[in-house]
CSV table of C-alpha atoms and ligand atoms in Angstrom, one decimal:
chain,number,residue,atom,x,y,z
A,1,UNK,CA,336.4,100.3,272.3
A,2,UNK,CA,337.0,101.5,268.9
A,3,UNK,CA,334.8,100.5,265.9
A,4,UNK,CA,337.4,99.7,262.7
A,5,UNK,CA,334.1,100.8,260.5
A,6,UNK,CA,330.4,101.0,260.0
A,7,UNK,CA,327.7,102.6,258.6
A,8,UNK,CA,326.0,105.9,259.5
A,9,UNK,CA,322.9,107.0,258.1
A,10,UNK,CA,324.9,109.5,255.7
A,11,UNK,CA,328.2,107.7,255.3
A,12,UNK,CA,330.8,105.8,256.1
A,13,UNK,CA,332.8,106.0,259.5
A,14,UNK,CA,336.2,104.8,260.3
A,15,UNK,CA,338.8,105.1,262.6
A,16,UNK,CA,341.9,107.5,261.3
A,17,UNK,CA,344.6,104.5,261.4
A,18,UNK,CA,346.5,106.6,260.2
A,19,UNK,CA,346.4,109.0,262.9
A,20,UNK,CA,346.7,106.1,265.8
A,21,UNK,CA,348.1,106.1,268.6
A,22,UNK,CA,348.8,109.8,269.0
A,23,UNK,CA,345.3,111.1,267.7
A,24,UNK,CA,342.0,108.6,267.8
A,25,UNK,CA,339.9,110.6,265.3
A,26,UNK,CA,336.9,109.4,263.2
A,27,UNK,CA,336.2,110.6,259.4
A,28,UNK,CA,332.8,110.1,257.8
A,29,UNK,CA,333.0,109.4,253.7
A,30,UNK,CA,330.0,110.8,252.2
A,31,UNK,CA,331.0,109.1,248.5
A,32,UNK,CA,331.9,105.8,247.6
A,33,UNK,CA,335.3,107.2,245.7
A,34,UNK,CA,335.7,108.7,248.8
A,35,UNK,CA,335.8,105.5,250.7
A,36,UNK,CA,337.3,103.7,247.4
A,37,UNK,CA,340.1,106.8,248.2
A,38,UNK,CA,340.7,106.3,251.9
A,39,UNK,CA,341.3,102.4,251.3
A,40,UNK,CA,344.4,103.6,248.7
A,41,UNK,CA,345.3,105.8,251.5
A,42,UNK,CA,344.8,103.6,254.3
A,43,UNK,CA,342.9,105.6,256.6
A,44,UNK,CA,341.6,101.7,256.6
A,45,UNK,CA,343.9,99.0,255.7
A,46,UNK,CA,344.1,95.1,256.7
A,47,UNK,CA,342.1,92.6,254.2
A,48,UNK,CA,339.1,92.1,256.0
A,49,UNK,CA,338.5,95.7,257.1
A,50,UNK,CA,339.4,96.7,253.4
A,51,UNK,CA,336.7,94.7,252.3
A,52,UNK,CA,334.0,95.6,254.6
A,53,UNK,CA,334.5,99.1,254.0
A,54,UNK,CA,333.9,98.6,250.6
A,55,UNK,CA,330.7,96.9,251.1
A,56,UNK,CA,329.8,99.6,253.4
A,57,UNK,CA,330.4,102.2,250.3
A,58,UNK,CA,329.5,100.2,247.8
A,59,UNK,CA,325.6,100.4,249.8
A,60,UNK,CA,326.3,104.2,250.2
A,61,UNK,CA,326.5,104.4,246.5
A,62,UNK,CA,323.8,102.6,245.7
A,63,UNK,CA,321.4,104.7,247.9
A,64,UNK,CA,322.6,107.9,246.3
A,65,UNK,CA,322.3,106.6,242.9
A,66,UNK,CA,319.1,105.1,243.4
A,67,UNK,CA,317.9,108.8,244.7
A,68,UNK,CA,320.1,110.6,241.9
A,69,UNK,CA,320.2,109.0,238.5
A,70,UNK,CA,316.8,105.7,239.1
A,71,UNK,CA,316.7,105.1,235.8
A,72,UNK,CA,320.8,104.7,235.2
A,73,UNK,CA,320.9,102.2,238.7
A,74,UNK,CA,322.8,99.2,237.0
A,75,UNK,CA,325.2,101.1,234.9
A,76,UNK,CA,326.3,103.4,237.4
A,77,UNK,CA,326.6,100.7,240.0
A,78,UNK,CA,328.7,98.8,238.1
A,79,UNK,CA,331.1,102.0,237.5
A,80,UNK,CA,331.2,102.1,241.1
A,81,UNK,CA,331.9,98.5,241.5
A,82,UNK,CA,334.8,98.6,239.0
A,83,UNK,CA,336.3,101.8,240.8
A,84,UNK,CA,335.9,100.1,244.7
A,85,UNK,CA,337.5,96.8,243.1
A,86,UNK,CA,340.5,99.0,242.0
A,87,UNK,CA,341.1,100.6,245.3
A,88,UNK,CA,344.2,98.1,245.8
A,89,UNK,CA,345.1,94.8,244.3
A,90,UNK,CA,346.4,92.7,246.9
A,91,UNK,CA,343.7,91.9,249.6
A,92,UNK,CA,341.4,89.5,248.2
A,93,UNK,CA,339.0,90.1,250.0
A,94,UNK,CA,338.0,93.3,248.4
A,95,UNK,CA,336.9,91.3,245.0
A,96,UNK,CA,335.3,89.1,247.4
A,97,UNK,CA,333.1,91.7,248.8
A,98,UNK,CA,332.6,93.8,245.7
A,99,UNK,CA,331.9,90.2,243.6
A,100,UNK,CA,329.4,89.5,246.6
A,101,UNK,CA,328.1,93.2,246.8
A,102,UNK,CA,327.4,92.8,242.6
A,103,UNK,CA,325.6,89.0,243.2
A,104,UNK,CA,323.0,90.4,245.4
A,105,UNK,CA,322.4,93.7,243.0
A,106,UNK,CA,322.2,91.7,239.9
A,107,UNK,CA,319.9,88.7,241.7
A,108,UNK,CA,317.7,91.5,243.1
A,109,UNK,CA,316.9,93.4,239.5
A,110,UNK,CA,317.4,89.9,237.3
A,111,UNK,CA,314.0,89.2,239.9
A,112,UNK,CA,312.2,92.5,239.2
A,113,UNK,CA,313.1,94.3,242.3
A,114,UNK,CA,313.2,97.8,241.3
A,115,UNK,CA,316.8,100.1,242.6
A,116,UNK,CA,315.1,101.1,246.2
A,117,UNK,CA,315.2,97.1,246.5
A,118,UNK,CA,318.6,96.3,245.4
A,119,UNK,CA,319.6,99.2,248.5
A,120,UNK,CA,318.0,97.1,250.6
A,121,UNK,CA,319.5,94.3,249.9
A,122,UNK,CA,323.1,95.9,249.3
A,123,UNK,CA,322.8,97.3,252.9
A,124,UNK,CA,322.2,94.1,254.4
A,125,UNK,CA,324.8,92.2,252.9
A,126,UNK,CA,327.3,94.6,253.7
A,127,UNK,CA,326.1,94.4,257.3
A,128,UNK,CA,326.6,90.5,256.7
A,129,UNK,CA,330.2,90.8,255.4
A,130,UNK,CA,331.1,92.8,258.8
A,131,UNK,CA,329.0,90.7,261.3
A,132,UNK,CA,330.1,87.3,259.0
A,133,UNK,CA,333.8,88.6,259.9
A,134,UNK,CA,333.6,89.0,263.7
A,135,UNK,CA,332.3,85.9,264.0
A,136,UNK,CA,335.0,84.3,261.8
A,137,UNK,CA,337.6,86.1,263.8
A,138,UNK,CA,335.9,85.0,267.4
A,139,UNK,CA,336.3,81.2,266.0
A,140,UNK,CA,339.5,81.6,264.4
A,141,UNK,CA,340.5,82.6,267.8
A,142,UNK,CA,339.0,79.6,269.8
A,143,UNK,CA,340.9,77.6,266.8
A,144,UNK,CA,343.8,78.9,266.8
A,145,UNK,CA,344.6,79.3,270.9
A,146,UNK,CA,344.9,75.2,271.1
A,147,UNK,CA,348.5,75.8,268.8
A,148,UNK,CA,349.3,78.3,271.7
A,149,UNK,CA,351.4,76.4,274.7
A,150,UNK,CA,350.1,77.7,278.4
A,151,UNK,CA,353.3,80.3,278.2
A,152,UNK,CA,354.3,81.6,274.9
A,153,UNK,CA,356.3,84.4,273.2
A,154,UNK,CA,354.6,85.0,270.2
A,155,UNK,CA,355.9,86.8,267.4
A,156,UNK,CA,353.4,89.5,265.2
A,157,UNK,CA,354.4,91.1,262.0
A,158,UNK,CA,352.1,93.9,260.7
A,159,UNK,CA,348.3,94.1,262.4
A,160,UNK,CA,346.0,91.6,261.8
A,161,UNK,CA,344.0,93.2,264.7
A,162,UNK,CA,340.3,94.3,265.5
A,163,UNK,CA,341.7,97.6,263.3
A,164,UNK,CA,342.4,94.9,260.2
A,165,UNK,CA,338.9,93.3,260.4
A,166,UNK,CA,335.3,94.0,262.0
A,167,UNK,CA,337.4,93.4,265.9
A,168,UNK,CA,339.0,91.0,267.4
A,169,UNK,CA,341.7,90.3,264.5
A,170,UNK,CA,342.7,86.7,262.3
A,171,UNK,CA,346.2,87.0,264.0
A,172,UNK,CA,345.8,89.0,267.3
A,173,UNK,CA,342.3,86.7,267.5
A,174,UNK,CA,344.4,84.0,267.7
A,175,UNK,CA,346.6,85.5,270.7
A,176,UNK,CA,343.3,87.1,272.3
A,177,UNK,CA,341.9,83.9,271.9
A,178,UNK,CA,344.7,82.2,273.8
A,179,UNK,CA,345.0,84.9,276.6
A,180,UNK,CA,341.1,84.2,277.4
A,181,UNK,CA,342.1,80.5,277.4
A,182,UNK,CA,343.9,81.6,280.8
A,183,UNK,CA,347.2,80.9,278.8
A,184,UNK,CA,350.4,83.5,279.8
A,185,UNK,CA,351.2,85.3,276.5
A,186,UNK,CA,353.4,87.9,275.8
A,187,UNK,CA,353.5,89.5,272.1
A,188,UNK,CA,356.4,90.8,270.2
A,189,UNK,CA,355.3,93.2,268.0
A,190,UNK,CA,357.7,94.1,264.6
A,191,UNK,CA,357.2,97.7,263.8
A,192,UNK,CA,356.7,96.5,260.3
A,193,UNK,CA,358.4,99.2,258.5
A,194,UNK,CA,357.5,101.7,256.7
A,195,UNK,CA,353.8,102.4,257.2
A,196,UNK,CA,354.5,100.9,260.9
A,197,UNK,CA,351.4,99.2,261.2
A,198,UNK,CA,353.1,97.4,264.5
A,199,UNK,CA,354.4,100.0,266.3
A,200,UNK,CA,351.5,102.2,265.5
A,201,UNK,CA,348.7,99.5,265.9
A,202,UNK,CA,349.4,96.4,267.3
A,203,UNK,CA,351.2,98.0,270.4
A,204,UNK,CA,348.0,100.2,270.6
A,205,UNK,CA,344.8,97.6,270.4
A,206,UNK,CA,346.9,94.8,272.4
A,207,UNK,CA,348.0,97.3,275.2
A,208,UNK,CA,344.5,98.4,275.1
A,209,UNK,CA,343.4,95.0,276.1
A,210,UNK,CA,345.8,94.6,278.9
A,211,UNK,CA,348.2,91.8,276.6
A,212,UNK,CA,352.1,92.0,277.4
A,213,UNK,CA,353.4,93.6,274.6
A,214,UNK,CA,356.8,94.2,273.6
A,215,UNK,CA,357.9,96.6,270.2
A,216,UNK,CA,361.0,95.4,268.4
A,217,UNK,CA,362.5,96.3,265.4
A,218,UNK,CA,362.0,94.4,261.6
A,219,UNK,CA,365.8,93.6,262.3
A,220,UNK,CA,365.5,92.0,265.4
A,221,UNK,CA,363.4,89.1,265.0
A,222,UNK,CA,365.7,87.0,264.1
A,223,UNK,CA,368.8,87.8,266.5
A,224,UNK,CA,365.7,87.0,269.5
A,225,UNK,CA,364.9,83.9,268.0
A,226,UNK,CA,368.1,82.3,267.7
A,227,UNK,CA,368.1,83.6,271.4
A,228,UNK,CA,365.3,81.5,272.1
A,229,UNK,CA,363.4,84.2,273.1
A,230,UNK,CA,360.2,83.3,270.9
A,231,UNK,CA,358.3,80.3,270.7
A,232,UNK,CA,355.7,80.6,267.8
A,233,UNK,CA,355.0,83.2,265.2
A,234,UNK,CA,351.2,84.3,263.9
A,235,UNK,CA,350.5,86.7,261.2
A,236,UNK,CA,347.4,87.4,259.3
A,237,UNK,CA,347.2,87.3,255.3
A,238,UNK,CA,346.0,89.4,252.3
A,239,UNK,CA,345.3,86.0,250.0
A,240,UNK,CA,346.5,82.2,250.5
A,241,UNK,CA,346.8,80.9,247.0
A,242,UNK,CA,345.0,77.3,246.6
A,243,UNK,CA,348.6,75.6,247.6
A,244,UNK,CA,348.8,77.4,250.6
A,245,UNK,CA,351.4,80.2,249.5
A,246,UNK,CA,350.0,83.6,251.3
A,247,UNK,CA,351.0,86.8,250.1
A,248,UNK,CA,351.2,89.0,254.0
A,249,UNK,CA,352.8,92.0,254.7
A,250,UNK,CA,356.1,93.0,253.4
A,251,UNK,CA,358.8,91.3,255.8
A,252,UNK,CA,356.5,88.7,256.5
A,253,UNK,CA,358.7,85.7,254.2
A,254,UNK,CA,362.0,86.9,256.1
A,255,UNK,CA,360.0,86.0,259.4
A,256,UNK,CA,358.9,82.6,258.1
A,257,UNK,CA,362.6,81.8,257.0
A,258,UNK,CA,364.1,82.9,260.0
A,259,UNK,CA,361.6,80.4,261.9
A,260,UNK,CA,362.1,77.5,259.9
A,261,UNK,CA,366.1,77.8,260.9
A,262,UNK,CA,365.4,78.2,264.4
A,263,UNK,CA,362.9,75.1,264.4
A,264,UNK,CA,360.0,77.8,265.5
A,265,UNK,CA,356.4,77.0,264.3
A,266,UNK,CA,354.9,79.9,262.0
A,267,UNK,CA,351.0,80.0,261.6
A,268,UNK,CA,349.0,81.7,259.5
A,269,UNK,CA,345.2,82.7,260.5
A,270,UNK,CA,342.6,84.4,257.6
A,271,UNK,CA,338.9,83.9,257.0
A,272,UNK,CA,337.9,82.2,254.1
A,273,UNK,CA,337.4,85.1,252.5
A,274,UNK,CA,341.1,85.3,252.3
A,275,UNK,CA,341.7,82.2,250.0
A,276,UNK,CA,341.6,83.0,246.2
A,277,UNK,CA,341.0,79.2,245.5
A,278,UNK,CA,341.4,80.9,241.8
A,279,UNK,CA,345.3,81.5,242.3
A,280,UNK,CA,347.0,78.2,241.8
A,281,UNK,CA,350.2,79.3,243.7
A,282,UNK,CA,351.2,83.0,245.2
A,283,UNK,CA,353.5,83.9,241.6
A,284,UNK,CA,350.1,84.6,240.3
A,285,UNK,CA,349.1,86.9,243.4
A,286,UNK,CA,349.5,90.9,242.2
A,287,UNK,CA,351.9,92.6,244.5
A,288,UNK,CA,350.6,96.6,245.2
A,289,UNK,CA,354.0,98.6,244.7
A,290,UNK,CA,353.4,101.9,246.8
A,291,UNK,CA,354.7,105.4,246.5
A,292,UNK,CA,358.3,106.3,247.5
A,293,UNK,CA,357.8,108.5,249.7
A,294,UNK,CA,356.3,106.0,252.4
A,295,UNK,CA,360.4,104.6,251.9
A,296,UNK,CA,362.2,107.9,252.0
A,297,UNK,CA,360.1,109.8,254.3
A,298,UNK,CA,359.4,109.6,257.9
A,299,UNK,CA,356.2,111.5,259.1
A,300,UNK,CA,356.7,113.7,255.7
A,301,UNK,CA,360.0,114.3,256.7
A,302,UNK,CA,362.5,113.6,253.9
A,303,UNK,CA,365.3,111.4,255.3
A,304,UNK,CA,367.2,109.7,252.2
A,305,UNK,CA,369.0,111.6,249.8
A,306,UNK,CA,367.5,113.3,246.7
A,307,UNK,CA,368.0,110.8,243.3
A,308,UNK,CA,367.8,107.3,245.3
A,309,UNK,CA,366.3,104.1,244.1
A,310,UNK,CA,363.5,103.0,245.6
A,311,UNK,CA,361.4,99.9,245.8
A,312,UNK,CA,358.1,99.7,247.9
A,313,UNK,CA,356.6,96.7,247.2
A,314,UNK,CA,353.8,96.3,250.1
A,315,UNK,CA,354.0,92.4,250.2
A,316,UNK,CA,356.0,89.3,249.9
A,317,UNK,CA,354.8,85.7,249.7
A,318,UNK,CA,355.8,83.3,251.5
A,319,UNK,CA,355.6,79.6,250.1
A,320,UNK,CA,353.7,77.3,251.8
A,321,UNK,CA,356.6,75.0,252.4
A,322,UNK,CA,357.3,77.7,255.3
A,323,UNK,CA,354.1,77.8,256.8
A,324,UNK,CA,353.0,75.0,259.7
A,325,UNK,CA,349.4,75.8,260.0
A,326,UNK,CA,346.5,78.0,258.4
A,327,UNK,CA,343.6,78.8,261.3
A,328,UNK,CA,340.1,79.5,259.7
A,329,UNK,CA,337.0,80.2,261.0
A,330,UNK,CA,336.5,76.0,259.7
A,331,UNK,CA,339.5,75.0,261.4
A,332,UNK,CA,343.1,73.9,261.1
A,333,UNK,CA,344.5,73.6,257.6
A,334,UNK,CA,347.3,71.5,257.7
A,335,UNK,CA,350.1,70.8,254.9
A,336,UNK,CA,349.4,69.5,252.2
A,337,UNK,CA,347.3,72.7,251.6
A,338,UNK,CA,346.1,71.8,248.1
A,339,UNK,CA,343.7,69.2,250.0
A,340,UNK,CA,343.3,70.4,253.3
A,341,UNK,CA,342.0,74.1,252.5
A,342,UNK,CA,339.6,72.6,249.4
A,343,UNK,CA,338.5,70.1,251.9
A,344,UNK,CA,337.9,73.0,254.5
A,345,UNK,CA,336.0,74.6,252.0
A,346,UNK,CA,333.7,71.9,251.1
A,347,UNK,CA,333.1,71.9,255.4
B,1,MRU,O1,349.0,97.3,253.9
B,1,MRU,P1,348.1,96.8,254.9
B,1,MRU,O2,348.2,97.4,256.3
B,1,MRU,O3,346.7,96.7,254.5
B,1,MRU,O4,348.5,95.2,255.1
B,1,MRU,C1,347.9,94.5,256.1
B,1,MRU,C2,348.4,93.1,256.3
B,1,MRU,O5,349.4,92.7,255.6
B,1,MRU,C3,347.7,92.2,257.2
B,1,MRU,O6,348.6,91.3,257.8
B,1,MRU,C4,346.7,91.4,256.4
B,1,MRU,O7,345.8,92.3,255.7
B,1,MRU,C5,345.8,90.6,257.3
B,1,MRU,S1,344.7,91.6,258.3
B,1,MRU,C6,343.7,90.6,259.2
C-alpha cells in the first residue's frame, strides 16, 4: 500500500506520481520551497494531497526556522506561508491548509508560546489535516456508494484517488465505497490528457485494489454513453464555488455535458475543505494555465510542430446546473446548492 505523503523526521516523503506506474519511487524534501516546488511540479497533485503536503512543509519549515533564525520565527514563517500558498492557484484547499497552518502559529505566539511551541503545534495540525482527510474520504465513501445502483459502469475523469488525498480518494472513495457495499462495479477510466492522471493513476490504485477497470480515451466518453455503456459518472474537485459550480480537471465540463444529453447522472464528491464558500460562483475561481510543453510533448518527446499555439489551461468549471449531486464527508448536497452546502456547513 503506498502512502500519498507524510512526515519523516527530516522531511517530507511522497510518492513520485509522476513516475507511476512504470517506476514506484519515493523522494524526501528536505525544504519547504522544495515541497512548495514538487506541488508546481506535481510529483504530488490532487486538492487534498496538495494541501496536506503543504502542511507537512509548512511544519518542516517551521522546525528549521525555529533552530536557524529563533528570533526571526514569525517573519520568516509568514515568507514561507506566502511562498507554499503560491505553489498553484486552483485547489483550494492549499489556502485552506496554509490559512489553517498560519491560525495555529499566530494563536500559539499571540498566547506567549515561544517558536519551539508554535512547531509543536504546526506538526500536529498538519498531522490533523492528513488524518481529518482519510476520514472524510472513508465517509464520503459510505455517502456516496448509496447513489451507486448494485451494477454500475461508472465513469472517472482525472484521479481523485488515495494518490489525490491522504488514501482512499473523494471520487474513487465513492466507487471503493460502493464495491465494499458488495455492489458490481466496473470503472472507466479517461486518460485525462495531457498529464494522464487516468491512464497513469487511476488504472494503477484501482487495479491495485482488484476494481474492474477499463482505460478509454478523453474522446470516447461520449460515443460509450450514447451507447449506453455507462450509468453514472463521479469525479473529484479542486473548489465548488458557494452555488455549486466546481472547477475539476480540464475535460471534466465536456463529461458533465455529455451526461446531461444522455440523461446519465454526474456526481461530484470533495471534502469540505474543497468549498471556497468565499467564491460566489466558479467565474471567480483562478484557472492555473500550465507550460506548453505538457501539450506539445509526450514523455519530453516533441510531437507538434515548432511555432504552434498553445493553450493549457489545467481546469474547466462546470456549472452547477450540470451537476446532480455533491458527496461530503456531511452528506449529500443536493441542488439548490446555494442552501444545501451552507446548510451542510452549518451540520
Ligand atoms: O492537476 P491535478 O492532477 O492536481 O488535478 C487534480 C484534479 O483535478 C482532481 O480531480 C481534484 O484535485 C480532486 S482530487 C480528490
Amino acid at each position: 500500500m503506498f502512502r500519498t505523503a507524510e512526515r519523516t523526521a527530516h522531511g517530507v516523503r511522497l510518492i513520485d506520481q509522476r513516475k507511476l506506474p512504470l517506476e514506484e519511487t519515493y523522494v524526501e524534501l528536505r525544504s519547504p520551497e522544495q515541497v512548495a516546488q514538487a506541488i508546481r511540479d506535481m510529483v504530488v497533485r490532487g486538492a487534498p494531497a496538495i494541501g496536506i503536503t503543504a502542511a507537512f512543509g509548512l511544519a518542516l519549515g517551521a522546525k528549521q526556522t525555529a533552530a536557524a533564525q529563533p528570533q526571526r520565527f514569525s517573519e520568516e514563517m509568514e515568507r514561507i506561508l506566502a511562498h507554499m500558498e503560491s505553489a498553484r492557484p486552483t485547489a483550494v484547499n492549499l489556502a485552506w491548509a496554509v490559512r489553517r497552518m498560519r491560525d495555529v502559529m499566530t494563536e500559539r505566539l499571540a498566547n506567549g508560546g515561544d517558536p519551539d511551541d508554535a512547531v509543536a503545534a504546526l506538526e500536529r495540525e498538519a498531522q490533523a489535516i492528513h488524518d481529518e482527510d482519510l476520514a472524510a474520504c472513508k465517509a464520503m465513501g459510505a455517502h456516496g456508494a448509496a447513489l451507486v445502483p448494485e451494477q454500475a459502469t461508472v465513469l472517472t475523469h482525472c484521479n481523485a484517488g488515495g494518490l489525490a488525498t491522504a488514501g482512499y480518494g473523494t471520487a474513487l472513495g465513492v466507487i471503493r465505497g460502493a464495491v465494499e457495499a458488495g455492489k458490481r462495479v466496473r470503472v472507466l477510466a479517461d486518460e485525462t490528457r495531457p498529464f494522464l492522471q487516468g491512464a497513469r493513476l487511476t488504472a494503477w490504485e484501482l487495479l491495485a485494489d482488484g476494481i474492474d477497470t477499463t482505460l478509454i480515451t478523453d474522446g470516447m466518453a461520449g460515443s460509450l454513453m450514447r451507447r449506453g455503456e455507462i450509468d453514472l459518472v463521479v469525479v473529484g474537485s479542486d473548489r465548488i464555488a458557494a452555488n455549486g459550480d466546481i472547477a475539476n480537471k480540464i475535460g471534466t465540463y465536456t463529461v458533465a455535458v455529455l451526461a446531461k444529453e444522455n440523461g446519465i447522472p454526474f456526481y461530484v464528491a470533495a471534502p469540505m475543505s474543497t468549498i471556497d464558500f468565499d467564491c460566489p460562483d466558479g467565474d471567480s475561481i483562478p484557472i492555473e494555465e500550465r507550460d506548453p510543453s505538457e501539450v506539445t510533448e509526450l514523455f519530453g518527446t516533441r510531437v507538434a510542430p515548432d511555432g504552434v499555439g498553445v493553450r493549457n489551461p489545467a481546469f474547466d468549471i462546470t456549472p452547477a446546473r450540470y451537476v446532480h449531486a455533491i458527496v461530503t464527508e456531511r452528506g449529500v448536497a443536493r441542488p439548490p446548492y446555494v442552501t444545501s452546502l451552507a446548510a451542510m456547513r452549518e451540520r
